[in-house]
């Protein structure tokens, strides 16, 4: 029992929610591996391979947010007859959201290239 307890105390564990976020946005950070735990004394890191399912799901959600934002922006402009001055501040804010999520989705959907050892 003491070996198991001391082993757990020697490591800093990465929280499960942070691991899922790291898997989800691995395309943006270009991470081939995700840290699982870190040894406090030697600073050695244990890794796991990137889960591509989370990465693809996050890219799909980001693309969905982009499309929904663009459609909502068009709907708001149609509601005021295309008069930009009546659309208010939502128009540039929605454009910013669409651009940001669109760029993040494109970056995240890039393939992760395997590491070359030369």
C-alpha positions as a LaTeX table, in Angstrom:
\begin{tabular}{lrrr}
\hline
Residue & $x$ (\AA) & $y$ (\AA) & $z$ (\AA) \\
\hline
Unk1 & 0.00 & 0.00 & 0.00 \\
Unk2 & 2.82 & 2.42 & 0.77 \\
Unk3 & 4.36 & 1.93 & $-2.71$ \\
Unk4 & 1.10 & 2.82 & $-4.43$ \\
Unk5 & 0.50 & 5.85 & $-2.20$ \\
Unk6 & 4.04 & 7.15 & $-2.65$ \\
Unk7 & 3.81 & 6.65 & $-6.44$ \\
Unk8 & 0.65 & 8.76 & $-6.59$ \\
Unk9 & 2.24 & 11.49 & $-4.49$ \\
Unk10 & 5.30 & 11.67 & $-6.75$ \\
Unk11 & 3.21 & 12.69 & $-9.76$ \\
Unk12 & 1.20 & 15.74 & $-10.74$ \\
Unk13 & $-1.86$ & 14.49 & $-12.62$ \\
Unk14 & $-3.37$ & 16.54 & $-15.46$ \\
Unk15 & $-7.09$ & 17.06 & $-14.81$ \\
Unk16 & $-9.48$ & 15.11 & $-17.07$ \\
Unk17 & $-11.16$ & 18.27 & $-18.36$ \\
Unk18 & $-7.78$ & 19.75 & $-19.36$ \\
Unk19 & $-6.85$ & 16.50 & $-21.11$ \\
Unk20 & $-10.09$ & 16.58 & $-23.12$ \\
Unk21 & $-9.45$ & 20.21 & $-24.10$ \\
Unk22 & $-5.90$ & 19.33 & $-25.14$ \\
Unk23 & $-7.21$ & 16.47 & $-27.28$ \\
Unk24 & $-9.95$ & 18.68 & $-28.75$ \\
Unk25 & $-7.65$ & 21.49 & $-29.87$ \\
Unk26 & $-4.64$ & 19.37 & $-30.82$ \\
Unk27 & $-4.81$ & 20.67 & $-34.41$ \\
Unk28 & $-4.33$ & 24.28 & $-33.29$ \\
Unk29 & $-1.45$ & 23.44 & $-30.97$ \\
Unk30 & $-0.06$ & 20.79 & $-33.36$ \\
Unk31 & 0.25 & 18.30 & $-30.49$ \\
Unk32 & 0.95 & 14.69 & $-31.34$ \\
Unk33 & 0.84 & 13.66 & $-27.70$ \\
Unk34 & $-1.01$ & 14.89 & $-24.64$ \\
Unk35 & 0.56 & 15.02 & $-21.16$ \\
Unk36 & $-1.07$ & 12.73 & $-18.61$ \\
Unk37 & 1.13 & 13.15 & $-15.55$ \\
Unk38 & 4.40 & 14.76 & $-14.52$ \\
Unk39 & 6.92 & 13.38 & $-12.04$ \\
Unk40 & 7.58 & 16.04 & $-9.38$ \\
Unk41 & 11.15 & 14.99 & $-8.71$ \\
Unk42 & 12.55 & 14.19 & $-12.15$ \\
Unk43 & 10.10 & 16.34 & $-14.21$ \\
Unk44 & 9.57 & 13.38 & $-16.56$ \\
Unk45 & 6.27 & 13.56 & $-18.42$ \\
Unk46 & 4.04 & 10.61 & $-19.33$ \\
Unk47 & 2.16 & 11.13 & $-22.60$ \\
Unk48 & $-0.75$ & 9.56 & $-24.44$ \\
Unk49 & $-1.35$ & 9.82 & $-28.20$ \\
Unk50 & $-3.80$ & 12.47 & $-29.40$ \\
Unk51 & $-7.38$ & 11.22 & $-29.66$ \\
Unk52 & $-8.50$ & 12.30 & $-33.13$ \\
Unk53 & $-12.20$ & 11.79 & $-32.34$ \\
Unk54 & $-12.16$ & 14.73 & $-29.89$ \\
Unk55 & $-10.21$ & 16.83 & $-32.39$ \\
Unk56 & $-12.68$ & 16.16 & $-35.21$ \\
Unk57 & $-15.68$ & 16.77 & $-32.95$ \\
Unk58 & $-14.26$ & 20.14 & $-31.83$ \\
Unk59 & $-13.61$ & 21.15 & $-35.45$ \\
Unk60 & $-17.19$ & 20.24 & $-36.38$ \\
Unk61 & $-18.59$ & 22.27 & $-33.48$ \\
Unk62 & $-16.44$ & 25.28 & $-34.42$ \\
Unk63 & $-17.60$ & 25.09 & $-38.06$ \\
Unk64 & $-21.20$ & 24.82 & $-36.82$ \\
Unk65 & $-20.82$ & 27.93 & $-34.66$ \\
Unk66 & $-19.37$ & 29.79 & $-37.65$ \\
Unk67 & $-22.27$ & 28.86 & $-39.94$ \\
Unk68 & $-24.90$ & 29.59 & $-37.28$ \\
Unk69 & $-23.35$ & 33.01 & $-36.58$ \\
Unk70 & $-23.29$ & 33.95 & $-40.26$ \\
Unk71 & $-26.92$ & 32.88 & $-40.72$ \\
Unk72 & $-28.04$ & 34.75 & $-37.59$ \\
Unk73 & $-26.20$ & 37.89 & $-38.77$ \\
Unk74 & $-27.97$ & 37.71 & $-42.16$ \\
Unk75 & $-31.31$ & 37.23 & $-40.41$ \\
Unk76 & $-30.72$ & 40.31 & $-38.24$ \\
Unk77 & $-29.85$ & 42.41 & $-41.28$ \\
Unk78 & $-32.92$ & 41.19 & $-43.18$ \\
Unk79 & $-35.11$ & 42.05 & $-40.19$ \\
Unk80 & $-34.11$ & 45.73 & $-40.41$ \\
Unk81 & $-34.30$ & 45.83 & $-44.20$ \\
Unk82 & $-30.54$ & 45.86 & $-44.73$ \\
Unk83 & $-30.09$ & 49.18 & $-42.92$ \\
Unk84 & $-26.77$ & 48.72 & $-41.21$ \\
Unk85 & $-27.32$ & 51.62 & $-38.81$ \\
Unk86 & $-30.43$ & 49.91 & $-37.37$ \\
Unk87 & $-28.69$ & 46.55 & $-36.96$ \\
Unk88 & $-26.67$ & 47.96 & $-34.08$ \\
Unk89 & $-23.50$ & 46.61 & $-32.56$ \\
Unk90 & $-24.46$ & 42.97 & $-33.10$ \\
Unk91 & $-23.31$ & 43.05 & $-36.73$ \\
Unk92 & $-19.57$ & 43.59 & $-36.12$ \\
Unk93 & $-19.64$ & 41.40 & $-33.02$ \\
Unk94 & $-21.22$ & 38.53 & $-34.94$ \\
Unk95 & $-18.71$ & 39.03 & $-37.76$ \\
Unk96 & $-15.88$ & 38.79 & $-35.26$ \\
Unk97 & $-17.30$ & 35.61 & $-33.77$ \\
Unk98 & $-17.71$ & 34.08 & $-37.23$ \\
Unk99 & $-14.14$ & 34.94 & $-38.24$ \\
Unk100 & $-12.62$ & 33.74 & $-34.97$ \\
Unk101 & $-14.44$ & 30.41 & $-34.87$ \\
Unk102 & $-13.92$ & 29.88 & $-38.60$ \\
Unk103 & $-10.18$ & 30.40 & $-38.37$ \\
Unk104 & $-9.96$ & 28.19 & $-35.27$ \\
Unk105 & $-11.94$ & 25.45 & $-37.05$ \\
Unk106 & $-9.66$ & 25.55 & $-40.10$ \\
Unk107 & $-6.52$ & 25.47 & $-37.95$ \\
Unk108 & $-7.89$ & 22.63 & $-35.82$ \\
Unk109 & $-8.91$ & 20.53 & $-38.81$ \\
Unk110 & $-5.35$ & 20.39 & $-40.17$ \\
Unk111 & $-3.83$ & 16.91 & $-40.13$ \\
Unk112 & $-1.28$ & 16.22 & $-37.42$ \\
Unk113 & 1.92 & 15.19 & $-39.14$ \\
Unk114 & 4.01 & 12.48 & $-37.51$ \\
Unk115 & 7.27 & 13.54 & $-35.96$ \\
Unk116 & 10.34 & 12.92 & $-38.06$ \\
Unk117 & 13.54 & 11.83 & $-36.37$ \\
Unk118 & 16.54 & 13.05 & $-38.32$ \\
\hline
\end{tabular}
